[in-house]
Amino acid sequence: MKKFRLNIDGKEVLGLPGQTILEVARENDIFIPTLCFDERTEIYGSCGLCVVEVEGNPKLCKACATEIAPGMVVMTNTDRVVESRKTNLELLISNHNGDCKAPCVKACPAGTDCQGYVGLVANGEFELAHELVKDRIPLPASIGRVCPHPCEDACRRGLVDEPISIAAIKRFLADTDMMSDQQFIPEIDEETGKSVAIIGGGPMGLSAAYFLRQMGHDITIFDAMPKLGGMLRYGIPEYRLPKEVLDAEIAVIEAMGVELVPNTKIGEDISFETIQGDFDAVLLAIGAWVSTGVGCPGEDADGVIGGIDFLRKVVRNEYIDFGEKVAIVGGGNTAMDACRTAVRLGAKEVYNIYRRTKDEMPADRLEIEEGEEEGVIFKNLTNPLEFVKDENGHVRQVVLQVMELGEPDASGRRKPVAVEGKTEVLDVDTVILAIGQAVDATPFDLEKTKKNAIAYDENTFMTSIPGVFAGGDCGNDKISIAVEAIADANKAAIVIDSYLNGEAVSYEAPYYVERTDVTEKTFEDRERLCREKADQLTAAERKDNFSEVVYDGLTDEQAVRESSRCLECGCHDYFECKLIDYANQYDVEPERFEGDKNMVEFVDDHPFIVRDPNKCILCGLCVRVCDEVMGVGALGLVNRGFDTVVKPNLEKPLAESGCESCGQCVSVCPVGALQERQTVQKEVPLETAVTGTTCSYCSVGCSLEIENYGDMLIKANPDKEGVVNEGICCGKGKWGFDISVLEGKEVDPKIKDGEDFRLTDYHEAVVMVAKKMEAVKVRNGRDAIAVAISDRYTNEEMYVMKSLAQVMGAKVFSFNNRQNALADVLGVDASPNTIDELLSTEVILVPGFIKKNNPVIWNKIKQAAKNGAKVVVINTDGACDAFDFAEKMVCTENSTAFLKGMAKALIDMGKTSAVEGFDAFAASVADVEVCEEMKAVAELYGNAKKVMIVFQQNVLSVEAATLLADIALLSGHIGGPRNGILEVKAKNNSQGLVDLGITAGAEALEGVKGLLIFGEDPAAYDLSGLEFLAVCDIYMTETAAKADVFLPGTGAICANGTYTNTERRLMAVEAVVEEDVDFNNWEVACEIANVYEEDFGFDEEADISDEMDDVLPLYKYAEIDEILGGVLSPVDPKFVVAADAKMVDELPCADALMNMMADRLPDVVKATE
Amino acid sequence: MKVIIGQGSCGIATGAKKTQAEFEAQIAAKGVNVEIDFTGCVGTCYLEPIVDVYEDNGDMTRYVKVQPDRVERIVEEHLVGGKVVEEYAIAPEDQQFLDKQQRVVLRHCGLINPEKIEEYLAVGGYEATQRVVTSMTQDEVIEEIKVSGLRGRGGAGFPTWFKWNAAKGNPGKNKYIVCNADEGDPGAFMDRSVLEGDPHSLIEGMIIGGFAMGATEGVIYCRAEYPLAIKRLEIAMAQAREKGFLGKDIFGSGYDFDLRIKAGAGAFVCGEETALIASLEGERGMPRLKPPFPAAKGYWQQPTNINNVETFANVAWIINNGGAAFGAMGTQQSKGTKVFALAGKIKKGGLVEVPMGLALKDVIFGIGGGIKQDKQFKAVQMGGPSGGCIPADLIETPVTYEDINKTGAIVGSGGMIVMDEDTCMVDMARYFLDFTRKESCGKCNYCRIGTKRMLEILERITRGEGQDGDIELLEELAAKIKDGSMCGLGQTAPNPVLTTIRYFRNEYEDHIYNHTCTAKSCKELISYEITDKCVGCTACSRKCPVGAISGEVKGQHVIDKEKCIKCGKCLETCKFGAIVKK
């Protein structure tokens, strides 16, 4: 086909006729946003986000729906396009009710992912949680102790009972890390060769160093004081922040390779110009170290000192003679620190003077309460009028103006007003003024603020000198708490990094959607749970010393319990939400469209799918995927206009809407309106890692993308690039990925002791397996021992297990193996044809197919029907349904009669064969009565040029399968492309087992007295005749419970290797996490072999595959995702006479995991009126 | 003699059934030999029930507003006595309403009995069909329609021949011809009138159209709110089938064609072609993207042609009289006649059919008789919720597709809602937007949320809470909704707002900046006061539903503005003109 040439955004590109602008743009890496587009569904065009301009067309065109034309000139980024997309997103967001981020995260100036680390703690993931804290907070042990925690003030748990102790949890994590053998040190990027001087080693300077160092820059911190830490060290008393804690945190920063230069004052010890000359960039983080006064007479008296000066002197153990009566002026945390320090230093009377009431004090409530406990006398509603000096010029008295509260001021606090003529006099020896702080930026000759602080651009942090940046308390007159300085450090680091790379980036605060409807009522149903409190010293214990008040922090159990109280406010889909991604790309300002939101009451009832229609943006993807792709149609659009909403069928609960729990709606939802219900203890929105692997349930071989965060398994989605499944999967794959790590998983070897098991070690367990099996062999002969291997394992695992069996001299089989009729008739022990051949054949014969066993194959059959294939379903009662697209639906008794009749009809049509056994076969069906339906199906089948039979091996009886093979052979419909049989095996690696030569089924049990089972739970078989049974599995299955020795096994989630799917396609299996079991499956086999003094020499899976390549020619040249061989032609075929039997005769599945999953998935309930 | 009683929905609604019963009773009592029959709506809905008395010589007397109490005199004096009851007969100026029209679509409405095919045959019915299927080729039919210049009467005004020709040219297993009888504009009822008064002309139009494009099956998508129309259509189809005009081998031509009715559930958006098709297929009535157009992939993915009732009703006339005769009416671009539904503050509301090109003034004043109570004409809303407002100073605008489009309104399906000085244009825009945003299918974001937000802005303006920048925000949203919506509903929904801003921006500004409603219509912005004309009769205070009026007998009354709910009852009640609206 001749390609069209077109131009998109100035780039000349080619596209095929019929392709849309969107398709061609994507092929050429030109970004066009979409919310409602999915290549597997019909073009819908509702979101309108993909609009582009096409030259010559006055209207905006939807790229998803506009076909390309020769010579087309497309512009995807014009002002008009951007405006349209932006407004569109703003409208969507104006009706999107959710919280992108939890209030705690948004309240934290540094944007610390509080919900994230609290959630991780709830899941027991302390290390991951600590790393997440350290992503934003370089000094968590310090900050966890001293931060006034705006996060907790914002915490919605406060609407239920008390906010989560977020700060205490942070401290717990940092302390735990500090106590561990290996403290966390972040990874450092490759050295950039660029250098940054940071002036000031307080929270701002240290944090900036921490972030910039991670980016690979060479960092030096200059500090005027003898030790680093700034105000954390010199402004916060020891009883709140032990200096050894701060030292330890600074040590980590030093260990990262940051150079610390203390005792160096700029302008005295080194000039600012020298530093500017020596470094590529400079960051000023000098803080605000000047105490400000109150501006009343007598302030200059001896004995009147600044709050931070006082605290610094105490830290530095400088001599202070403050007498017996100390008055501290001010209501902030510094004032409280000064009060409580004065108490500890032995002052007899400590007064706090503050012009408003306690309720208005900016200090942390706890600080005030604890100060009071320690004996601080609060003189609220007073304000110093004058400091009266004695004859020596030392302060003697304070004259206080009595105040009262008036009208609220701009800050919302009631303004203190002097009560005319009412004063009070207080005798004092020392006055500490903790009113405020100012900056001393004298050494730096750059632009200053009105208050003489350093002026800088608030988005680029750049001062008036290019390359010199500033932040924290020293700039822009915004003196604040430590975490604010850390926040500045984080943002400034991003900007400085870009500056060093020659770019000019300015920091932009991200946009988040916020819920506006949360009240106490929202959480009415929550259980009231008080917060966990760490032990602390009593007032009596602490008031005369500087020991840390909260001496140990939370215990592990307390931390987990406390974290578990989290209400999980932030959207779990934040990291994959397309809406918020685009909203930030297009700088939305949705406030201008604020109005009603369409709030829907709904039932959240599904065991796997979490719905929140109030986050829905009506892209319709869930509805369309459910209907068009999965053929279920459980969801639909209800109501009109603004009130439109997605609801389950007939407005039933989702679980009763015909939903098949495939979860594809969740996978396509671009926002958080449909989410996975996860199995982790507490669901946490996290930026997950993604691993591509293959589903371990049925034999289709669906490619999955599994998301994890550390050891936590989060979710699975079908891979859109999946070679077989092309972006879809069923409920087993979607929800069953973590089946091997659920509650009840076995992690230790066990030995039967009387009726029950006792724990043992691997050594005793494997020795017992080997010796007992040997003993059985000695007693009963070689044929009396066997190894049963599940067909769920990887080829590599099976290979080692089989090798073990050889070492043991045991026979090998699988309970899940059913005799393959195709091998008897056609001489091939595999499916002759492949799955996608269905899509282009003329007629498809589907006998007794059970949809839920292989929904993805069902889907292919449906697609084939859409492509024009005539589907003929031979239906037995209860064996199959859901084939409403079929050309013909034959309802028949559950017997082989119909197939025999069909064979007879084919012979009657003149079909004949020279192949061995034909006569006997013809004779065997000669007396069969042929009805019209049989004839019709036979004609459709016999006369078609290309026709395929699809059957499930462990569903159809061997006799039925034999007949199908005979019929194919008889009509010549075998051995050609799109012309033959697709045999669907039972399990993910049933074919792999066969390829290893393990073809025997349960019949091999005959005569066996000693049995080692890997991963099978043959509950349907009587094993009571065994003398010895050993089972290796993940759970204590019915069979495992009967074992003499139990060895814990591992699941597919930690396996590396390959499966061979039903069409002999080699599928890659990749480990996602490590399981909490010492030996994985193949290692267990190796360990047993060791007892036989056999060392297989495998250190990792790759060693096994290498050996397999040598031993198994089929696998030697095999490639991942490719089919081993193509269409299989019959090898020495012969007709086989089939006895009368049932057509559908399911072999019970021996895989406990498969059965568990079948139980977990809810039954399909069709919605009815 | 024959008595024919108008029994369209309008006639029945005003009591035509009771009138008929009364005639039957009176005639039986008097023992006169008079046949009683019924017909559809003649168009002068404001005069229903209408009764036509035909003399044996064919002379006709039209009686109007014939409630049962008027029947006895008509029977006694006219039917028995042979003397026309002049008092009840149609007034000359009302007769003018009809005489000034030129009727093609409505040619049989109000004249024949729609349930008797014989009457339709008597006026030349099915002759066109016979001619077409027995003696014309598909191309000849299309050519005739092309010559006529007939354009789709549903709203867009797309040339009918072109659509037929496209559907004819596109390959397909089956082809379908669909009649859109989902008339949804508020205040529009021309299609209903044809369906109820002359269903065979629709059937004929569809057979001819079906023949031209090569369809063998037709579907009439009729709104379920038109039960009488559906009933009469069903009767007509059965009769046509019985006569062999529908079904196999029509007129022995070998052409097979049959029709069925699909009752729609009354979603406005199903007037949109692709939504209509989705609804026909049993899906939710939601438009899809075009192309492909229905002419290529329509009903069940087959070539499909969709026209509305009025369009089809022209077809047989064109075949009978020739495309040129049709084309001779109207203007160069807009040919033929068009039916309009006159409603609102107009003296004579009803259906009028006039040649295209007539000035608005001639329709509103010439035929419609001007504004009720002779108030000031302010504007006319044309084209329903998708249309726009045409202000008084553009009243000379000729009614053609092109000229009306220039004003920002559209001809649409032919609704004309006349407004006087008491209509607030902001409130009017709010009304139409409220309609469209409720009827949006909810698919496109711009239409679903954008119209809701526009409505919210209009609502706050009418409440006096408008903000500086609201007009500009409305204009911005309007432009983007038009640009970003998939179907006609969204693309035209902002029109009433845009045209009112264009012509009545000062009213918007008054609401926003001065907190006044020029038309004194927006409740939140008006107040009632009692002037010193008050004589203290207490009538108003007795009528006030919330007890907001107080005062002594024979003393000046006052309204408590806190309590007043601005219902206007007092103003209506006061006989002394003492109550004013401010």
PDB file of N, CA, C and O in Angstrom, chain A residues 44-47 60 65 80 83-84 87-88 91-92 94 592-593 595-596 617-618 637 639-641, chain B residues 267 269 284 286 289 437-438 440 442-446 448-449 452-453 456 473 476 480 483 486:
ATOM      1  N   TYR A  44     -14.062   6.363  20.093  1.00  0.00           N
ATOM      2  CA  TYR A  44     -15.161   6.890  20.889  1.00  0.00           C
ATOM      3  C   TYR A  44     -15.194   8.420  20.816  1.00  0.00           C
ATOM      4  O   TYR A  44     -16.232   9.018  20.607  1.00  0.00           O
ATOM      5  N   GLY A  45     -14.007   9.009  20.971  1.00  0.00           N
ATOM      6  CA  GLY A  45     -13.890  10.453  20.741  1.00  0.00           C
ATOM      7  C   GLY A  45     -14.583  11.334  21.742  1.00  0.00           C
ATOM      8  O   GLY A  45     -14.977  12.443  21.423  1.00  0.00           O
ATOM      9  N   SER A  46     -14.769  10.870  22.964  1.00  0.00           N
ATOM     10  CA  SER A  46     -15.529  11.684  23.906  1.00  0.00           C
ATOM     11  C   SER A  46     -14.668  12.694  24.651  1.00  0.00           C
ATOM     12  O   SER A  46     -15.128  13.756  24.997  1.00  0.00           O
ATOM     13  N   CYS A  47     -13.419  12.344  24.922  1.00  0.00           N
ATOM     14  CA  CYS A  47     -12.669  13.210  25.836  1.00  0.00           C
ATOM     15  C   CYS A  47     -12.242  14.496  25.148  1.00  0.00           C
ATOM     16  O   CYS A  47     -12.124  15.536  25.779  1.00  0.00           O
ATOM     17  N   LEU A  60     -11.253  22.331  14.987  1.00  0.00           N
ATOM     18  CA  LEU A  60     -10.267  21.460  15.624  1.00  0.00           C
ATOM     19  C   LEU A  60     -10.652  20.024  15.281  1.00  0.00           C
ATOM     20  O   LEU A  60     -11.826  19.678  15.249  1.00  0.00           O
ATOM     21  N   ALA A  65      -9.758  10.214  15.688  1.00  0.00           N
ATOM     22  CA  ALA A  65     -10.798   9.830  14.741  1.00  0.00           C
ATOM     23  C   ALA A  65     -10.553  10.361  13.336  1.00  0.00           C
ATOM     24  O   ALA A  65     -11.273  10.007  12.410  1.00  0.00           O
ATOM     25  N   ARG A  80      -4.348  27.462  20.199  1.00  0.00           N
ATOM     26  CA  ARG A  80      -5.756  27.097  20.223  1.00  0.00           C
ATOM     27  C   ARG A  80      -5.934  25.670  20.758  1.00  0.00           C
ATOM     28  O   ARG A  80      -6.826  25.392  21.559  1.00  0.00           O
ATOM     29  N   GLU A  83      -5.126  25.647  24.490  1.00  0.00           N
ATOM     30  CA  GLU A  83      -6.225  26.276  25.219  1.00  0.00           C
ATOM     31  C   GLU A  83      -7.413  25.325  25.342  1.00  0.00           C
ATOM     32  O   GLU A  83      -8.026  25.210  26.404  1.00  0.00           O
ATOM     33  N   SER A  84      -7.733  24.668  24.227  1.00  0.00           N
ATOM     34  CA  SER A  84      -8.880  23.759  24.242  1.00  0.00           C
ATOM     35  C   SER A  84      -8.634  22.612  25.217  1.00  0.00           C
ATOM     36  O   SER A  84      -9.499  22.245  26.007  1.00  0.00           O
ATOM     37  N   THR A  87      -8.775  23.979  28.933  1.00  0.00           N
ATOM     38  CA  THR A  87     -10.134  24.217  29.425  1.00  0.00           C
ATOM     39  C   THR A  87     -10.862  22.898  29.628  1.00  0.00           C
ATOM     40  O   THR A  87     -11.592  22.707  30.597  1.00  0.00           O
ATOM     41  N   ASN A  88     -10.655  21.991  28.698  1.00  0.00           N
ATOM     42  CA  ASN A  88     -11.261  20.670  28.787  1.00  0.00           C
ATOM     43  C   ASN A  88     -10.882  19.994  30.101  1.00  0.00           C
ATOM     44  O   ASN A  88     -11.739  19.500  30.851  1.00  0.00           O
ATOM     45  N   LEU A  91     -12.524  21.652  33.042  1.00  0.00           N
ATOM     46  CA  LEU A  91     -13.921  21.249  33.211  1.00  0.00           C
ATOM     47  C   LEU A  91     -13.997  19.874  33.860  1.00  0.00           C
ATOM     48  O   LEU A  91     -14.782  19.648  34.778  1.00  0.00           O
ATOM     49  N   LEU A  92     -13.165  18.954  33.378  1.00  0.00           N
ATOM     50  CA  LEU A  92     -13.164  17.607  33.963  1.00  0.00           C
ATOM     51  C   LEU A  92     -12.859  17.666  35.453  1.00  0.00           C
ATOM     52  O   LEU A  92     -13.529  17.036  36.265  1.00  0.00           O
ATOM     53  N   SER A  94     -13.231  20.110  37.441  1.00  0.00           N
ATOM     54  CA  SER A  94     -14.261  20.797  38.220  1.00  0.00           C
ATOM     55  C   SER A  94     -15.347  19.831  38.674  1.00  0.00           C
ATOM     56  O   SER A  94     -16.140  20.147  39.545  1.00  0.00           O
ATOM     57  N   ARG A 592     -11.859  28.523  38.142  1.00  0.00           N
ATOM     58  CA  ARG A 592     -12.802  29.409  37.452  1.00  0.00           C
ATOM     59  C   ARG A 592     -14.077  28.681  37.035  1.00  0.00           C
ATOM     60  O   ARG A 592     -15.061  29.310  36.681  1.00  0.00           O
ATOM     61  N   PHE A 593     -14.036  27.351  37.072  1.00  0.00           N
ATOM     62  CA  PHE A 593     -15.246  26.603  36.709  1.00  0.00           C
ATOM     63  C   PHE A 593     -15.882  25.923  37.912  1.00  0.00           C
ATOM     64  O   PHE A 593     -16.684  25.017  37.775  1.00  0.00           O
ATOM     65  N   GLY A 595     -18.174  24.677  40.575  1.00  0.00           N
ATOM     66  CA  GLY A 595     -19.630  24.609  40.578  1.00  0.00           C
ATOM     67  C   GLY A 595     -20.057  23.304  41.201  1.00  0.00           C
ATOM     68  O   GLY A 595     -19.283  22.670  41.927  1.00  0.00           O
ATOM     69  N   ASP A 596     -21.287  22.893  40.901  1.00  0.00           N
ATOM     70  CA  ASP A 596     -21.784  21.619  41.434  1.00  0.00           C
ATOM     71  C   ASP A 596     -20.883  20.482  41.011  1.00  0.00           C
ATOM     72  O   ASP A 596     -20.320  20.496  39.920  1.00  0.00           O
ATOM     73  N   ILE A 617     -14.355  10.216  35.112  1.00  0.00           N
ATOM     74  CA  ILE A 617     -14.378  11.311  34.141  1.00  0.00           C
ATOM     75  C   ILE A 617     -15.156  10.918  32.892  1.00  0.00           C
ATOM     76  O   ILE A 617     -15.096  11.584  31.870  1.00  0.00           O
ATOM     77  N   LEU A 618     -15.864   9.817  32.968  1.00  0.00           N
ATOM     78  CA  LEU A 618     -16.756   9.358  31.901  1.00  0.00           C
ATOM     79  C   LEU A 618     -16.064   9.186  30.553  1.00  0.00           C
ATOM     80  O   LEU A 618     -16.637   9.520  29.518  1.00  0.00           O
ATOM     81  N   LEU A 637     -23.678   3.199  30.882  1.00  0.00           N
ATOM     82  CA  LEU A 637     -23.865   4.601  31.222  1.00  0.00           C
ATOM     83  C   LEU A 637     -25.335   4.818  31.561  1.00  0.00           C
ATOM     84  O   LEU A 637     -26.213   4.341  30.858  1.00  0.00           O
ATOM     85  N   ASN A 639     -28.310   7.757  32.997  1.00  0.00           N
ATOM     86  CA  ASN A 639     -28.678   9.180  33.054  1.00  0.00           C
ATOM     87  C   ASN A 639     -28.062   9.969  31.891  1.00  0.00           C
ATOM     88  O   ASN A 639     -27.298   9.418  31.106  1.00  0.00           O
ATOM     89  N   ARG A 640     -28.416  11.255  31.868  1.00  0.00           N
ATOM     90  CA  ARG A 640     -27.970  12.093  30.756  1.00  0.00           C
ATOM     91  C   ARG A 640     -27.203  13.301  31.263  1.00  0.00           C
ATOM     92  O   ARG A 640     -27.260  13.630  32.441  1.00  0.00           O
ATOM     93  N   GLY A 641     -26.540  13.947  30.333  1.00  0.00           N
ATOM     94  CA  GLY A 641     -25.884  15.213  30.611  1.00  0.00           C
ATOM     95  C   GLY A 641     -24.932  15.124  31.791  1.00  0.00           C
ATOM     96  O   GLY A 641     -24.234  14.142  31.985  1.00  0.00           O
TER      97      GLY A 641
ATOM     98  N   ALA B 267     -35.482  10.964  23.917  1.00  0.00           N
ATOM     99  CA  ALA B 267     -34.271  11.718  24.219  1.00  0.00           C
ATOM    100  C   ALA B 267     -34.041  12.700  23.081  1.00  0.00           C
ATOM    101  O   ALA B 267     -34.045  12.316  21.918  1.00  0.00           O
ATOM    102  N   VAL B 269     -31.469  14.107  22.055  1.00  0.00           N
ATOM    103  CA  VAL B 269     -30.269  13.866  21.264  1.00  0.00           C
ATOM    104  C   VAL B 269     -30.511  12.815  20.175  1.00  0.00           C
ATOM    105  O   VAL B 269     -29.774  12.723  19.205  1.00  0.00           O
ATOM    106  N   ARG B 284     -27.668   2.722  23.807  1.00  0.00           N
ATOM    107  CA  ARG B 284     -27.925   4.024  24.408  1.00  0.00           C
ATOM    108  C   ARG B 284     -27.829   5.087  23.305  1.00  0.00           C
ATOM    109  O   ARG B 284     -26.915   5.037  22.476  1.00  0.00           O
ATOM    110  N   MET B 286     -26.505   7.655  21.837  1.00  0.00           N
ATOM    111  CA  MET B 286     -25.345   8.548  21.938  1.00  0.00           C
ATOM    112  C   MET B 286     -24.758   8.722  20.555  1.00  0.00           C
ATOM    113  O   MET B 286     -24.565   7.745  19.840  1.00  0.00           O
ATOM    114  N   LEU B 289     -18.732   9.610  16.298  1.00  0.00           N
ATOM    115  CA  LEU B 289     -18.011  10.516  15.415  1.00  0.00           C
ATOM    116  C   LEU B 289     -18.379  10.269  13.954  1.00  0.00           C
ATOM    117  O   LEU B 289     -18.605   9.140  13.542  1.00  0.00           O
ATOM    118  N   ARG B 437     -28.544  21.233  28.308  1.00  0.00           N
ATOM    119  CA  ARG B 437     -27.581  20.545  29.177  1.00  0.00           C
ATOM    120  C   ARG B 437     -28.227  19.310  29.812  1.00  0.00           C
ATOM    121  O   ARG B 437     -27.555  18.324  30.067  1.00  0.00           O
ATOM    122  N   LYS B 438     -29.547  19.369  30.008  1.00  0.00           N
ATOM    123  CA  LYS B 438     -30.213  18.160  30.512  1.00  0.00           C
ATOM    124  C   LYS B 438     -30.276  17.091  29.439  1.00  0.00           C
ATOM    125  O   LYS B 438     -30.283  15.903  29.734  1.00  0.00           O
ATOM    126  N   SER B 440     -28.114  16.705  26.947  1.00  0.00           N
ATOM    127  CA  SER B 440     -26.802  16.246  26.471  1.00  0.00           C
ATOM    128  C   SER B 440     -26.676  14.770  26.806  1.00  0.00           C
ATOM    129  O   SER B 440     -27.118  14.320  27.856  1.00  0.00           O
ATOM    130  N   GLY B 442     -24.041  13.317  27.459  1.00  0.00           N
ATOM    131  CA  GLY B 442     -23.017  13.142  28.484  1.00  0.00           C
ATOM    132  C   GLY B 442     -21.715  12.601  27.958  1.00  0.00           C
ATOM    133  O   GLY B 442     -20.806  12.307  28.723  1.00  0.00           O
ATOM    134  N   LYS B 443     -21.594  12.454  26.645  1.00  0.00           N
ATOM    135  CA  LYS B 443     -20.378  11.844  26.113  1.00  0.00           C
ATOM    136  C   LYS B 443     -19.213  12.838  26.083  1.00  0.00           C
ATOM    137  O   LYS B 443     -18.187  12.603  26.708  1.00  0.00           O
ATOM    138  N   CYS B 444     -19.386  13.937  25.359  1.00  0.00           N
ATOM    139  CA  CYS B 444     -18.267  14.883  25.241  1.00  0.00           C
ATOM    140  C   CYS B 444     -18.148  15.728  26.512  1.00  0.00           C
ATOM    141  O   CYS B 444     -19.127  16.273  26.999  1.00  0.00           O
ATOM    142  N   ASN B 445     -16.932  15.856  26.988  1.00  0.00           N
ATOM    143  CA  ASN B 445     -16.691  16.628  28.205  1.00  0.00           C
ATOM    144  C   ASN B 445     -17.224  18.042  28.083  1.00  0.00           C
ATOM    145  O   ASN B 445     -17.837  18.578  28.997  1.00  0.00           O
ATOM    146  N   TYR B 446     -16.939  18.664  26.946  1.00  0.00           N
ATOM    147  CA  TYR B 446     -17.325  20.062  26.778  1.00  0.00           C
ATOM    148  C   TYR B 446     -18.827  20.233  26.877  1.00  0.00           C
ATOM    149  O   TYR B 446     -19.327  21.157  27.490  1.00  0.00           O
ATOM    150  N   ARG B 448     -21.001  18.006  28.210  1.00  0.00           N
ATOM    151  CA  ARG B 448     -21.525  17.519  29.488  1.00  0.00           C
ATOM    152  C   ARG B 448     -21.254  18.511  30.621  1.00  0.00           C
ATOM    153  O   ARG B 448     -22.154  18.860  31.369  1.00  0.00           O
ATOM    154  N   ILE B 449     -20.017  18.931  30.746  1.00  0.00           N
ATOM    155  CA  ILE B 449     -19.668  19.785  31.888  1.00  0.00           C
ATOM    156  C   ILE B 449     -19.744  21.255  31.494  1.00  0.00           C
ATOM    157  O   ILE B 449     -20.187  22.096  32.271  1.00  0.00           O
ATOM    158  N   LYS B 452     -23.167  22.712  31.646  1.00  0.00           N
ATOM    159  CA  LYS B 452     -23.553  22.825  33.062  1.00  0.00           C
ATOM    160  C   LYS B 452     -22.918  24.069  33.682  1.00  0.00           C
ATOM    161  O   LYS B 452     -23.573  24.831  34.392  1.00  0.00           O
ATOM    162  N   ARG B 453     -21.661  24.285  33.372  1.00  0.00           N
ATOM    163  CA  ARG B 453     -20.986  25.449  33.950  1.00  0.00           C
ATOM    164  C   ARG B 453     -21.550  26.749  33.375  1.00  0.00           C
ATOM    165  O   ARG B 453     -21.696  27.744  34.073  1.00  0.00           O
ATOM    166  N   GLU B 456     -24.674  27.409  35.158  1.00  0.00           N
ATOM    167  CA  GLU B 456     -24.426  27.917  36.506  1.00  0.00           C
ATOM    168  C   GLU B 456     -24.092  29.412  36.468  1.00  0.00           C
ATOM    169  O   GLU B 456     -24.526  30.181  37.326  1.00  0.00           O
ATOM    170  N   LEU B 473     -16.384  34.852  30.120  1.00  0.00           N
ATOM    171  CA  LEU B 473     -16.250  33.425  30.412  1.00  0.00           C
ATOM    172  C   LEU B 473     -17.299  32.630  29.632  1.00  0.00           C
ATOM    173  O   LEU B 473     -17.020  31.563  29.080  1.00  0.00           O
ATOM    174  N   GLU B 476     -16.160  32.493  26.089  1.00  0.00           N
ATOM    175  CA  GLU B 476     -15.042  31.564  25.928  1.00  0.00           C
ATOM    176  C   GLU B 476     -15.542  30.122  25.944  1.00  0.00           C
ATOM    177  O   GLU B 476     -15.213  29.315  25.072  1.00  0.00           O
ATOM    178  N   LYS B 480     -15.575  27.224  22.957  1.00  0.00           N
ATOM    179  CA  LYS B 480     -14.891  25.952  23.117  1.00  0.00           C
ATOM    180  C   LYS B 480     -15.858  24.770  23.088  1.00  0.00           C
ATOM    181  O   LYS B 480     -15.515  23.692  22.624  1.00  0.00           O
ATOM    182  N   ASP B 483     -16.555  24.103  19.569  1.00  0.00           N
ATOM    183  CA  ASP B 483     -15.379  23.507  18.934  1.00  0.00           C
ATOM    184  C   ASP B 483     -15.164  22.066  19.381  1.00  0.00           C
ATOM    185  O   ASP B 483     -14.690  21.230  18.629  1.00  0.00           O
ATOM    186  N   MET B 486     -18.978  16.748  19.743  1.00  0.00           N
ATOM    187  CA  MET B 486     -19.009  15.836  18.612  1.00  0.00           C
ATOM    188  C   MET B 486     -20.221  16.069  17.722  1.00  0.00           C
ATOM    189  O   MET B 486     -20.135  16.019  16.514  1.00  0.00           O
TER     190      MET B 486
END
